[in-house]
Coordinates of C-alpha atoms in Angstrom, one line a residue:
T270 CA 55.8 -160.6 3.4
D271 CA 56.1 -157.0 2.2
G272 CA 57.1 -153.9 4.1
L273 CA 58.8 -153.8 7.5
H274 CA 57.6 -157.3 8.4
G275 CA 59.5 -158.6 5.5
R276 CA 62.7 -157.2 7.0
M277 CA 62.2 -158.0 10.7
R278 CA 59.6 -159.9 12.6
H279 CA 58.8 -157.3 15.2
P280 CA 59.2 -153.8 13.8
T281 CA 56.8 -152.2 16.3
Y282 CA 58.9 -153.5 19.3
T283 CA 62.1 -152.3 17.6
A284 CA 60.6 -148.8 17.1
M285 CA 59.5 -148.8 20.8
M286 CA 63.0 -149.6 21.8
L287 CA 64.3 -146.7 19.7
V288 CA 61.8 -144.4 21.4
V289 CA 63.1 -145.5 24.9
L290 CA 66.7 -144.8 23.7
A291 CA 65.6 -141.4 22.2
Y292 CA 64.0 -140.5 25.5
A293 CA 67.1 -141.4 27.4
I294 CA 69.2 -139.2 25.0
T295 CA 66.9 -136.2 25.2
T296 CA 66.7 -136.4 29.0
H297 CA 70.5 -136.9 29.3
S298 CA 69.9 -139.8 31.6
W299 CA 72.0 -142.9 31.4
I300 CA 69.8 -144.5 34.1
V301 CA 66.7 -144.1 31.9
G302 CA 68.7 -145.4 29.0
V303 CA 69.9 -148.5 30.8
L304 CA 66.9 -149.3 32.9
G305 CA 64.4 -148.3 30.3
T306 CA 66.1 -150.3 27.5
L307 CA 66.6 -153.4 29.6
S308 CA 63.1 -153.5 31.1
A309 CA 61.6 -152.9 27.7
W310 CA 63.7 -155.6 26.1
F311 CA 62.9 -158.2 28.7
G312 CA 59.2 -157.3 28.6
F313 CA 59.2 -157.6 24.8
Q314 CA 61.1 -160.8 24.8
Y315 CA 58.5 -162.3 27.2
R316 CA 55.6 -161.1 25.0
I317 CA 57.3 -162.2 21.8
H318 CA 57.8 -165.7 23.1
Y319 CA 54.0 -166.1 23.5
E320 CA 53.1 -164.3 20.3
E321 CA 55.4 -166.5 18.3
L322 CA 53.9 -169.7 19.9
A323 CA 50.4 -168.5 18.9
L324 CA 51.5 -167.6 15.4
A325 CA 53.3 -170.9 14.9
E326 CA 50.1 -172.7 16.0
Q327 CA 47.9 -170.6 13.8
F328 CA 50.1 -170.6 10.6
G329 CA 52.2 -173.7 11.1
E330 CA 55.0 -174.4 8.5
E331 CA 54.4 -171.1 6.7
Y332 CA 55.2 -169.1 9.9
E333 CA 58.2 -171.4 10.7
R334 CA 59.7 -170.5 7.3
Y335 CA 59.1 -166.8 7.8
R336 CA 60.6 -167.1 11.3
S337 CA 63.7 -168.8 10.0
D338 CA 64.2 -166.3 7.1
T339 CA 63.4 -163.1 8.9
P340 CA 65.5 -161.5 11.8
M341 CA 63.6 -160.8 15.0
W342 CA 64.8 -157.3 15.9
I343 CA 67.3 -155.8 13.5
P344 CA 66.9 -155.9 9.7
F345 CA 69.7 -157.1 7.5
T346 CA 71.4 -159.1 10.2
P347 CA 72.6 -162.6 9.3
L348 CA 70.6 -165.5 10.6
S349 CA 72.9 -168.2 11.7

């Protein structure tokens, strides 16, 4: 897979997490930072679980290889 999806499985969710953090920084609110980041992360984890089940069902072994070779959130992190 080319582009961002070749570096991480969920670049859109990663970008949305960065937006939440940027909003917290610009509003100088640690409450927004903590609650916003945690609620977004838990919501995304829930959604990702079901998305990945559907992708595994649709693409089978090919998706499982992609999943095992590509980090979920942060590019260039080791997969162990």
